Amino acid sequence: MTESIINRIIATRPSHDGAITVTGLGHRTTMPLAEFHDRARAVAGALRRRGVRAGDRIGILSANRLEWVLLDVAALMLKAQTAGFEPGKFRPDADLVERYGLDLLYTDVPLSDGSPAEAVSIATVAGHAEEAAGAAGDLDPEQWAATECTTVKFTSGSTGAPKGLEATAGSIDSSLRAVQSLFEHRPGDDILTFLPLSLLQQRYWLYSALYWGHDITITTYQSVFAVMPTVRPTVVMGVPAFFDTARRHLESSIADGVEPAKAAAELFGDRVRYLWTGSAPADQATLGFYTGLGLPIFEGYGLNETCITTKNHPGAHREGSVGRALPGKEIVIDEEGVVCVRSDHPVNTAYTYAAPGDSERMFRPGGIVRTGDLGRLDEDGFLYILGRSDDVIVLDNGKKVIVRPVETRFRDTGAVAECVLYHPSPAGLVAVVSPHPGPVDTDAIVRALALVNAASEPDERISRVIVADEPFAVGNGLLTSQFKPIRKRIADRHRDRIDDPKAGIHAH
């Protein structure tokens, strides 16, 4: 029988030399993973003294910090479930506690007299962690069955209120083993992560480090560019928007006369083995740029509901694709061209928190998830994502336009950071574009529009371009935490100009 990774890492103090670093602007903490394990065990003892037992649920609403992952591993040791809430999207109030059945809620948001009794400052965890591991007494970590759920994770919220999904221990084990079989992370590797720890997949790399003995560095998006050169990671986990921004930094340095390899080392550090990207469509020109610098970058595909499903990797990498199915996954394209994923160990078979009908639309019998993404498989099993089935625009002449390739074509010109298409009237498609930071280069956008239309079929051509008043960002609610444009909010924000046939830059 295959050993459970989750059960092994909570029950066994690491004997390897791996370390965890949590860093940001002006602070840095590094400790051996063996010491981290001792501290997590001490936190588990403190939680148990507070009355936490197997089956309880601990909410965590906080920015990335050491206490976040200490709580996560401590909860695993007690067989308590965690619920990770993205900062800025939730408030530590009584409604949150009641809605999600929280027995405790740890948060970095200042608490007031009106805060619920279950809400606790996450800063208190540091004190628990300083206690001797023996303070946990006869704590024997509980064992998780493959079908039991360790955490509640939430969708990024690009289509309304976030849906809650409980993730099984078996799905975590399966994903970790599959990724390890492709990339062979090992002692000496240091995996850098910076997306919110409320995203379960970000915690996978801690579990991987505890099991396989590599290092892990946790920071934030606000700090990542500042800390990379000193951290010197071997693997950088980033969404496409991050690598697009990094590319612009590198191109600027190279234009100033810095040798390309030196520019890359100054930005990422000098030990990068490969770069990992996913969560949103990557710019093929950006991928090619890093490959040309000698930095292999591998794109993959997956959803909250499937976890990582396909991945390009050393020895099996095809440009334009998101890779082949991982061990334990099977890809089927249904009669409507939608990608369906079957998993040996499903994340789950239904949402825990969602509107009526949402589970039935996503989950099918037999561990199958109907993703809603349009795709195709080539003769060697590489998957290509074409767009979202609900992002197909039906024109007045009845023809259907899959918007993603056109949007990607516009973004690939480099004139804009993002592009989202709409069809408000028979006059044609309207693009709302997110400008790069700084002054808007209208001439560059005009040239890009002409190039995009010249490369598009007649029905795909853009009639007008609306330049957003400010770049799409997580902070202004127009991007998800994984930096995907939120179409409905963008449309609502720019509705007057989208609907005004005289507004914007017109195609010639």
Coordinates of C-alpha atoms in Angstrom, one line a residue:
M1 CA 0.0 0.0 0.0
T2 CA 1.3 3.5 -0.9
E3 CA 2.4 5.5 2.1
S4 CA 0.3 8.6 2.8
I5 CA 2.4 11.7 2.4
I6 CA 0.1 13.7 4.7
N7 CA 0.1 11.1 7.4
R8 CA 3.9 10.7 7.2
I9 CA 4.7 14.4 7.5
I10 CA 2.5 15.0 10.5
A11 CA 3.7 12.0 12.4
T12 CA 7.4 12.0 11.6
R13 CA 9.9 14.7 12.6
P14 CA 12.0 15.4 9.5
S15 CA 15.5 13.9 9.5
H16 CA 16.8 15.8 6.5
D17 CA 18.4 19.3 6.3
G18 CA 15.6 21.1 4.6
A19 CA 14.6 24.6 5.8
I20 CA 11.7 27.0 5.6
T21 CA 12.2 30.7 5.1
V22 CA 9.4 33.3 5.5
T23 CA 10.5 36.6 4.3
G24 CA 9.2 40.0 3.2
L25 CA 10.2 43.7 3.2
G26 CA 12.4 44.1 6.3
H27 CA 12.0 40.7 7.9
R28 CA 13.3 37.2 7.3
T29 CA 13.0 34.0 9.4
T30 CA 14.7 30.8 8.5
M31 CA 14.6 27.6 10.4
P32 CA 15.2 23.9 9.8
L33 CA 12.1 21.9 8.9
A34 CA 12.8 19.7 11.9
E35 CA 12.4 22.7 14.2
F36 CA 9.3 23.9 12.2
H37 CA 7.8 20.4 12.9
D38 CA 8.6 20.8 16.6
R39 CA 6.9 24.2 16.7
A40 CA 3.8 23.0 14.8
R41 CA 3.5 20.2 17.3
A42 CA 3.7 22.7 20.1
V43 CA 0.9 24.7 18.4
A44 CA -1.1 21.6 18.1
G45 CA -0.8 21.1 21.8
A46 CA -1.9 24.6 22.5
L47 CA -4.9 24.2 20.2
R48 CA -5.9 21.0 22.0
R49 CA -5.7 22.8 25.3
R50 CA -8.2 25.3 23.8
G51 CA -10.5 22.4 23.1
V52 CA -9.8 21.8 19.5
R53 CA -10.5 18.2 18.5
A54 CA -10.7 16.0 15.4
G55 CA -13.4 17.2 13.2
D56 CA -13.3 20.8 14.3
R57 CA -12.7 23.6 11.8
I58 CA -10.1 26.4 12.1
G59 CA -10.4 29.4 9.9
I60 CA -7.3 31.4 8.9
L61 CA -7.8 34.9 7.5
S62 CA -4.3 36.4 7.2
A63 CA -1.6 37.5 4.9
N64 CA 1.3 35.0 4.4
R65 CA 3.3 34.6 7.5
L66 CA 5.0 31.8 9.5
E67 CA 2.1 31.4 11.9
W68 CA -0.2 30.6 8.9
V69 CA 1.7 27.4 8.0
L70 CA 2.3 26.5 11.7
L71 CA -1.5 26.5 12.2
D72 CA -2.1 24.5 9.0
V73 CA 0.3 21.7 10.0
A74 CA -0.9 21.8 13.6
A75 CA -4.5 21.4 12.5
L76 CA -3.4 18.4 10.3
M77 CA -1.8 16.8 13.4
L78 CA -5.1 17.2 15.3
K79 CA -7.2 16.0 12.3
A80 CA -8.9 19.4 12.5
Q81 CA -10.0 21.0 9.2
T82 CA -8.6 24.4 8.1
A83 CA -10.5 27.0 6.1
G84 CA -8.3 29.5 4.3
F85 CA -9.8 32.9 3.6
E86 CA -8.2 35.3 1.2
P87 CA -7.4 38.7 2.9
G88 CA -9.6 41.5 1.5
K89 CA -12.4 39.2 0.5
F90 CA -13.6 38.2 3.9
R91 CA -14.1 40.0 7.3
P92 CA -13.5 38.3 10.7
D93 CA -17.1 38.8 11.9
A94 CA -19.8 36.6 13.4
D95 CA -21.4 36.0 10.0
L96 CA -18.1 34.4 8.7
V97 CA -17.9 32.2 11.8
E98 CA -21.5 31.1 11.5
R99 CA -21.6 30.7 7.7
Y100 CA -18.6 28.4 7.6
G101 CA -19.0 26.6 10.9
L102 CA -15.7 27.8 12.4
D103 CA -14.7 26.7 15.9
L104 CA -11.8 29.2 15.9
L105 CA -10.8 32.0 13.5
Y106 CA -7.2 33.2 13.5
T107 CA -6.7 36.6 11.8
D108 CA -4.2 39.4 11.3
V109 CA -7.1 41.9 11.1
P110 CA -7.4 44.0 14.2
L111 CA -10.1 42.8 16.5
S112 CA -12.6 45.0 18.3
D113 CA -15.0 44.5 21.2
G114 CA -17.6 43.5 18.7
S115 CA -15.5 40.7 17.2
P116 CA -16.9 37.1 17.7
A117 CA -15.5 35.1 20.6
E118 CA -14.1 32.6 18.2
A119 CA -11.8 35.2 16.6
V120 CA -8.2 35.2 17.8
S121 CA -5.2 37.3 16.8
I122 CA -2.9 35.1 14.7
A123 CA 0.0 36.7 16.5
T124 CA -0.7 34.5 19.5
V125 CA 0.4 31.5 17.6
A126 CA 4.1 32.7 17.8
G127 CA 3.9 32.2 21.6
H128 CA 2.4 28.7 21.2
A129 CA 5.2 27.8 18.8
E130 CA 7.9 28.9 21.3
E131 CA 6.7 26.3 23.8
A132 CA 8.7 23.1 24.1
A133 CA 7.4 20.4 21.8
G134 CA 6.9 18.3 24.9
A135 CA 4.1 20.7 25.9
A136 CA 2.0 18.8 23.5
G137 CA 2.1 15.9 25.9
D138 CA 1.2 12.5 24.5
L139 CA -0.1 14.0 21.3
D140 CA -0.3 11.3 18.7
P141 CA -1.1 12.8 15.3
E142 CA -4.3 11.5 13.9
Q143 CA -4.3 9.5 10.6
W144 CA -6.2 10.8 7.7
A145 CA -8.2 8.4 5.4
A146 CA -7.8 9.2 1.7
T147 CA -11.4 10.3 1.4
E148 CA -11.4 12.6 4.5
C149 CA -11.1 16.3 3.9
T150 CA -8.3 18.3 5.4
T151 CA -9.3 21.8 4.3
V152 CA -12.0 24.0 2.8
K153 CA -10.7 26.0 -0.2
F154 CA -12.5 28.6 -2.1
T155 CA -12.7 29.5 -5.8
S156 CA -11.0 32.7 -6.8
G157 CA -14.4 34.4 -7.2
S158 CA -14.2 35.3 -10.9
T159 CA -17.8 34.3 -11.4
G160 CA -19.5 35.8 -8.3
A161 CA -19.3 34.7 -4.7
P162 CA -16.5 32.2 -4.0
K163 CA -17.6 28.6 -3.9
G164 CA -16.3 26.4 -1.0
L165 CA -14.8 23.0 -1.8
E166 CA -13.4 20.5 0.7
A167 CA -10.2 18.8 -0.4
T168 CA -9.5 15.1 0.3
A169 CA -6.3 13.9 1.8
G170 CA -6.0 11.4 -1.1
S171 CA -6.2 14.2 -3.7
I172 CA -3.3 16.0 -2.0
D173 CA -1.2 12.9 -1.8
S174 CA -1.9 12.1 -5.5
S175 CA -1.0 15.6 -6.7
L176 CA 2.2 15.7 -4.7
R177 CA 3.4 12.3 -6.0
A178 CA 2.6 13.2 -9.6
V179 CA 4.4 16.5 -9.5
Q180 CA 7.4 14.9 -7.8
S181 CA 7.6 12.2 -10.5
L182 CA 7.9 15.0 -13.2
F183 CA 10.3 17.4 -11.5
E184 CA 12.2 15.4 -8.9
H185 CA 12.5 18.2 -6.3
R186 CA 15.4 17.3 -4.0
P187 CA 17.7 18.6 -1.2
G188 CA 19.4 21.7 -2.5
D189 CA 16.2 22.9 -4.3
D190 CA 14.5 26.0 -2.8
I191 CA 10.9 26.5 -4.1
L192 CA 9.7 30.1 -3.9
T193 CA 6.0 30.8 -3.4
F194 CA 4.3 34.1 -3.0
L195 CA 0.5 33.7 -3.8
P196 CA -1.8 33.7 -0.7
L197 CA -1.6 30.7 1.5
S198 CA -5.4 30.6 1.5
L199 CA -4.8 28.8 -1.9
L200 CA -4.3 25.2 -0.8
Q201 CA -1.9 24.6 -3.7
Q202 CA 0.6 27.0 -2.2
R203 CA 0.8 24.9 0.9
Y204 CA 1.5 21.8 -1.2
W205 CA 5.1 23.0 -1.5
L206 CA 5.5 23.0 2.3
Y207 CA 4.2 19.5 2.4
S208 CA 6.6 18.5 -0.4
A209 CA 9.5 20.1 1.5
L210 CA 8.7 18.2 4.7
Y211 CA 8.5 14.9 2.8
W212 CA 11.3 15.2 0.2
G213 CA 13.8 17.4 2.0
H214 CA 14.1 20.5 -0.2
D215 CA 13.8 24.0 1.1
I216 CA 10.8 26.3 0.7
T217 CA 10.6 30.1 0.8
I218 CA 7.3 31.9 1.4
T219 CA 6.9 35.6 0.7
T220 CA 4.2 37.9 -0.7
Y221 CA 3.5 39.4 -4.2
Q222 CA 4.5 42.8 -2.7
S223 CA 7.9 41.5 -1.6
V224 CA 8.8 38.9 -4.2
F225 CA 10.9 41.1 -6.5
A226 CA 12.8 42.5 -3.6
V227 CA 13.7 39.2 -2.0
M228 CA 14.4 36.9 -5.0
P229 CA 18.0 38.0 -5.5
T230 CA 19.0 37.2 -1.9
V231 CA 16.8 34.1 -1.5
R232 CA 18.3 32.6 -4.7
P233 CA 15.6 30.1 -5.4
T234 CA 16.0 27.1 -7.7
V235 CA 12.3 27.0 -8.6
V236 CA 9.9 30.0 -8.9
M237 CA 6.2 29.4 -8.8
G238 CA 4.3 32.3 -10.4
V239 CA 1.2 33.2 -12.3
P240 CA 1.6 34.5 -15.9
A241 CA 1.1 38.2 -14.8
F242 CA 4.1 37.9 -12.6
F243 CA 6.3 36.5 -15.4
D244 CA 5.0 39.2 -17.7
T245 CA 6.0 41.9 -15.2
A246 CA 9.4 40.3 -14.7
R247 CA 9.9 40.1 -18.5
R248 CA 9.4 43.9 -18.7
H249 CA 12.0 44.4 -16.0
L250 CA 14.5 42.2 -17.8
E251 CA 13.9 43.8 -21.2
S252 CA 14.5 47.3 -19.6
S253 CA 17.8 46.1 -18.1
I254 CA 18.9 44.5 -21.3
A255 CA 18.0 47.7 -23.3
D256 CA 20.3 49.6 -20.8
G257 CA 23.2 47.3 -21.8
V258 CA 23.1 44.6 -19.1
E259 CA 24.0 41.2 -20.5
P260 CA 20.9 39.0 -20.6
A261 CA 22.1 36.2 -18.3
K262 CA 23.4 38.8 -15.8
A263 CA 20.0 40.6 -15.8
A264 CA 18.2 37.4 -15.1
A265 CA 20.6 36.5 -12.3
E266 CA 20.1 40.0 -10.8
L267 CA 16.3 39.6 -10.8
F268 CA 15.8 35.9 -10.0
G269 CA 19.1 35.0 -8.3
D270 CA 21.7 32.8 -9.9
R271 CA 20.4 29.3 -9.1
V272 CA 17.1 28.9 -11.0
R273 CA 16.6 25.4 -12.3
Y274 CA 13.2 26.1 -13.8
L275 CA 10.1 28.4 -13.6
W276 CA 6.6 27.1 -13.1
T277 CA 3.5 28.9 -14.3
G278 CA -0.3 28.2 -14.5
S279 CA -3.6 29.4 -13.1
A280 CA -4.3 31.6 -16.1
P281 CA -3.3 31.5 -19.8
A282 CA 0.4 32.4 -20.4
D283 CA 1.7 34.7 -23.0
Q284 CA 3.5 32.5 -25.5
A285 CA 5.9 35.3 -26.3
T286 CA 6.8 35.6 -22.6
L287 CA 7.4 31.8 -22.4
G288 CA 9.7 32.0 -25.4
F289 CA 11.5 35.0 -23.9
Y290 CA 12.5 33.0 -20.8
T291 CA 13.5 30.0 -22.8
G292 CA 15.7 32.2 -24.9
L293 CA 17.4 33.4 -21.6
G294 CA 18.1 29.8 -20.7
L295 CA 15.4 29.7 -18.0
P296 CA 13.1 26.7 -18.7
I297 CA 9.5 27.7 -18.0
F298 CA 6.7 25.1 -17.9
E299 CA 3.0 25.9 -18.2
G300 CA 0.3 23.7 -16.7
Y301 CA -3.4 23.5 -16.2
G302 CA -5.8 22.8 -13.4
L303 CA -8.8 24.1 -11.4
N304 CA -9.6 24.2 -7.8
E305 CA -12.0 21.4 -8.5
T306 CA -9.3 19.2 -10.2
C307 CA -6.0 20.4 -8.7
I308 CA -3.1 20.3 -11.1
T309 CA -4.2 18.2 -14.1
T310 CA -1.6 18.6 -16.9
K311 CA 1.9 19.9 -17.0
N312 CA 4.7 20.5 -19.4
H313 CA 7.9 19.3 -17.8
P314 CA 11.5 18.3 -18.7
G315 CA 11.3 15.7 -21.4
A316 CA 7.7 16.3 -22.4
H317 CA 7.2 19.9 -23.4
R318 CA 5.2 21.2 -26.4
E319 CA 4.9 24.9 -27.2
G320 CA 1.4 26.3 -27.0
S321 CA 0.1 23.4 -24.9
V322 CA -0.4 23.1 -21.2
G323 CA 1.2 19.6 -21.2
R324 CA 0.0 16.1 -20.8
A325 CA -2.2 14.6 -18.1
L326 CA -0.4 13.8 -14.8
P327 CA -0.4 10.3 -13.4
G328 CA -3.8 9.6 -11.9
K329 CA -5.6 12.0 -14.2
E330 CA -7.4 11.4 -17.5
I331 CA -8.5 14.1 -20.0
V332 CA -11.6 13.7 -22.2
I333 CA -13.0 16.3 -24.6
D334 CA -16.8 16.0 -24.7
E335 CA -19.1 16.5 -27.6
E336 CA -19.3 20.2 -27.1
G337 CA -15.5 20.6 -27.0
V338 CA -15.3 21.0 -23.2
V339 CA -12.4 19.6 -21.2
C340 CA -13.5 16.9 -18.7
V341 CA -11.1 15.6 -16.1
R342 CA -11.3 12.2 -14.4
S343 CA -9.2 11.7 -11.2
D344 CA -8.2 8.5 -9.4
H345 CA -8.4 10.6 -6.2
P346 CA -10.9 13.4 -6.8
V347 CA -10.6 16.6 -4.9
N348 CA -14.3 16.1 -4.1
T349 CA -17.5 15.3 -5.9
A350 CA -19.5 18.4 -4.9
Y351 CA -19.1 21.8 -3.5
T352 CA -19.6 22.3 0.3
Y353 CA -20.7 26.0 -0.2
A354 CA -22.3 27.0 -3.5
A355 CA -25.6 28.1 -5.1
P356 CA -28.1 25.3 -5.9
G357 CA -27.2 23.6 -9.2
D358 CA -23.5 24.6 -9.1
S359 CA -22.3 21.2 -8.1
E360 CA -24.4 19.4 -10.7
R361 CA -23.0 21.6 -13.4
M362 CA -19.4 20.9 -12.5
F363 CA -19.2 17.4 -11.0
R364 CA -20.2 14.3 -12.9
P365 CA -20.4 10.6 -11.7
G366 CA -17.1 8.6 -11.7
G367 CA -14.9 11.3 -10.3
I368 CA -15.3 13.5 -13.4
V369 CA -15.2 17.3 -13.5
R370 CA -16.6 19.2 -16.5
T371 CA -14.3 22.2 -16.4
G372 CA -16.1 24.6 -18.7
D373 CA -12.9 25.2 -20.7
L374 CA -12.8 24.5 -24.4
G375 CA -9.8 22.4 -25.4
R376 CA -8.3 19.9 -27.8
L377 CA -5.8 17.0 -27.4
D378 CA -3.2 16.4 -30.0
E379 CA -2.1 13.0 -31.2
D380 CA 0.4 12.7 -28.4
G381 CA -2.0 13.7 -25.6
F382 CA -0.9 17.3 -25.1
L383 CA -3.8 19.5 -24.1
Y384 CA -4.4 22.9 -25.7
I385 CA -6.9 25.3 -24.0
L386 CA -8.9 27.4 -26.4
G387 CA -11.1 29.4 -24.1
R388 CA -14.1 29.2 -21.8
S389 CA -17.3 27.7 -23.1
D390 CA -19.2 30.6 -21.4
D391 CA -16.8 33.2 -23.0
V392 CA -18.0 32.3 -26.5
I393 CA -19.6 35.4 -28.1
V394 CA -22.5 34.7 -30.5
L395 CA -22.7 37.4 -33.1
D396 CA -25.8 38.7 -34.7
N397 CA -25.1 36.6 -37.8
G398 CA -25.1 33.5 -35.6
K399 CA -21.4 32.9 -35.8
K400 CA -19.5 32.1 -32.6
V401 CA -16.3 33.7 -31.6
I402 CA -14.0 32.1 -29.0
V403 CA -12.6 35.2 -27.4
R404 CA -9.5 34.0 -25.7
P405 CA -7.3 33.6 -28.8
V406 CA -8.2 37.2 -29.9
E407 CA -7.6 38.6 -26.4
T408 CA -4.3 36.7 -26.2
R409 CA -3.3 38.1 -29.6
F410 CA -3.9 41.7 -28.3
R411 CA -2.0 41.0 -25.1
D412 CA 0.9 39.5 -27.0
T413 CA 1.5 42.7 -28.9
G414 CA 2.9 44.1 -25.6
A415 CA 0.9 47.3 -25.9
V416 CA -1.5 46.3 -23.1
A417 CA -1.4 44.2 -19.9
E418 CA -4.8 42.6 -20.4
C419 CA -7.6 42.5 -22.9
V420 CA -11.3 41.5 -22.4
L421 CA -13.8 41.3 -25.3
Y422 CA -17.5 42.2 -25.3
H423 CA -20.3 42.4 -27.9
P424 CA -22.6 45.2 -26.9
S425 CA -24.2 45.8 -30.3
P426 CA -24.3 44.6 -33.9
A427 CA -21.5 47.1 -34.6
G428 CA -18.9 44.5 -33.6
L429 CA -16.6 43.4 -30.8
V430 CA -15.4 45.9 -28.2
A431 CA -12.2 45.4 -26.2
V432 CA -11.6 46.8 -22.8
V433 CA -7.8 46.8 -22.2
S434 CA -5.7 47.3 -19.1
P435 CA -2.8 49.6 -19.7
H436 CA 0.6 49.1 -18.3
P437 CA 1.6 51.2 -15.3
G438 CA 2.6 54.7 -16.3
P439 CA 1.4 57.0 -19.1
V440 CA -0.9 55.3 -21.7
D441 CA 0.8 54.8 -25.1
T442 CA -2.2 55.4 -27.3
D443 CA -0.2 55.2 -30.5
A444 CA 1.1 51.7 -29.5
I445 CA -2.5 50.6 -28.8
V446 CA -3.6 51.9 -32.2
R447 CA -0.8 49.9 -33.9
A448 CA -1.6 46.8 -31.8
L449 CA -5.3 47.0 -32.8
A450 CA -4.4 47.1 -36.5
L451 CA -2.0 44.2 -36.1
V452 CA -4.6 42.1 -34.2
N453 CA -7.4 42.8 -36.7
A454 CA -5.0 42.0 -39.6
A455 CA -4.3 38.6 -38.1
S456 CA -8.0 37.8 -37.3
E457 CA -10.9 36.4 -39.2
P458 CA -13.5 39.0 -40.2
D459 CA -15.9 38.0 -37.4
E460 CA -13.1 38.2 -34.8
R461 CA -12.1 41.8 -35.6
I462 CA -12.3 44.5 -32.9
S463 CA -14.3 47.6 -33.8
R464 CA -13.3 49.7 -30.7
V465 CA -10.9 49.7 -27.8
I466 CA -11.8 51.1 -24.4
V467 CA -8.7 51.9 -22.3
A468 CA -9.4 51.3 -18.6
D469 CA -9.0 54.3 -16.4
E470 CA -6.6 52.3 -14.2
P471 CA -4.8 49.0 -14.7
F472 CA -6.8 45.8 -13.7
A473 CA -5.5 44.8 -10.3
V474 CA -6.4 42.5 -7.4
G475 CA -6.7 45.6 -5.2
N476 CA -9.4 47.3 -7.3
G477 CA -11.4 44.1 -7.7
L478 CA -10.8 43.5 -11.4
L479 CA -8.4 40.6 -11.1
T480 CA -8.7 37.4 -9.0
S481 CA -6.0 36.5 -6.5
Q482 CA -4.4 34.5 -9.3
F483 CA -4.5 37.6 -11.6
K484 CA -7.3 36.5 -13.9
P485 CA -9.6 39.3 -15.3
I486 CA -13.0 39.3 -13.7
R487 CA -15.2 39.9 -16.8
K488 CA -18.4 40.9 -15.2
R489 CA -16.8 43.5 -12.9
I490 CA -14.8 44.9 -15.7
A491 CA -17.9 45.2 -17.8
D492 CA -19.8 46.8 -15.0
R493 CA -17.0 49.3 -14.3
H494 CA -16.8 50.4 -18.0
R495 CA -20.4 49.8 -19.0
D496 CA -21.1 53.4 -20.2
R497 CA -18.2 53.5 -22.6
I498 CA -18.8 49.9 -23.8
D499 CA -22.4 50.7 -24.7
D500 CA -21.5 54.1 -26.3
P501 CA -20.7 53.5 -30.0
K502 CA -18.6 56.8 -30.1
A503 CA -16.4 55.9 -27.1
G504 CA -12.9 54.6 -27.4
I505 CA -10.3 54.1 -30.1
H506 CA -11.9 53.0 -33.3
A507 CA -10.4 50.6 -35.8
H508 CA -9.6 52.1 -39.2

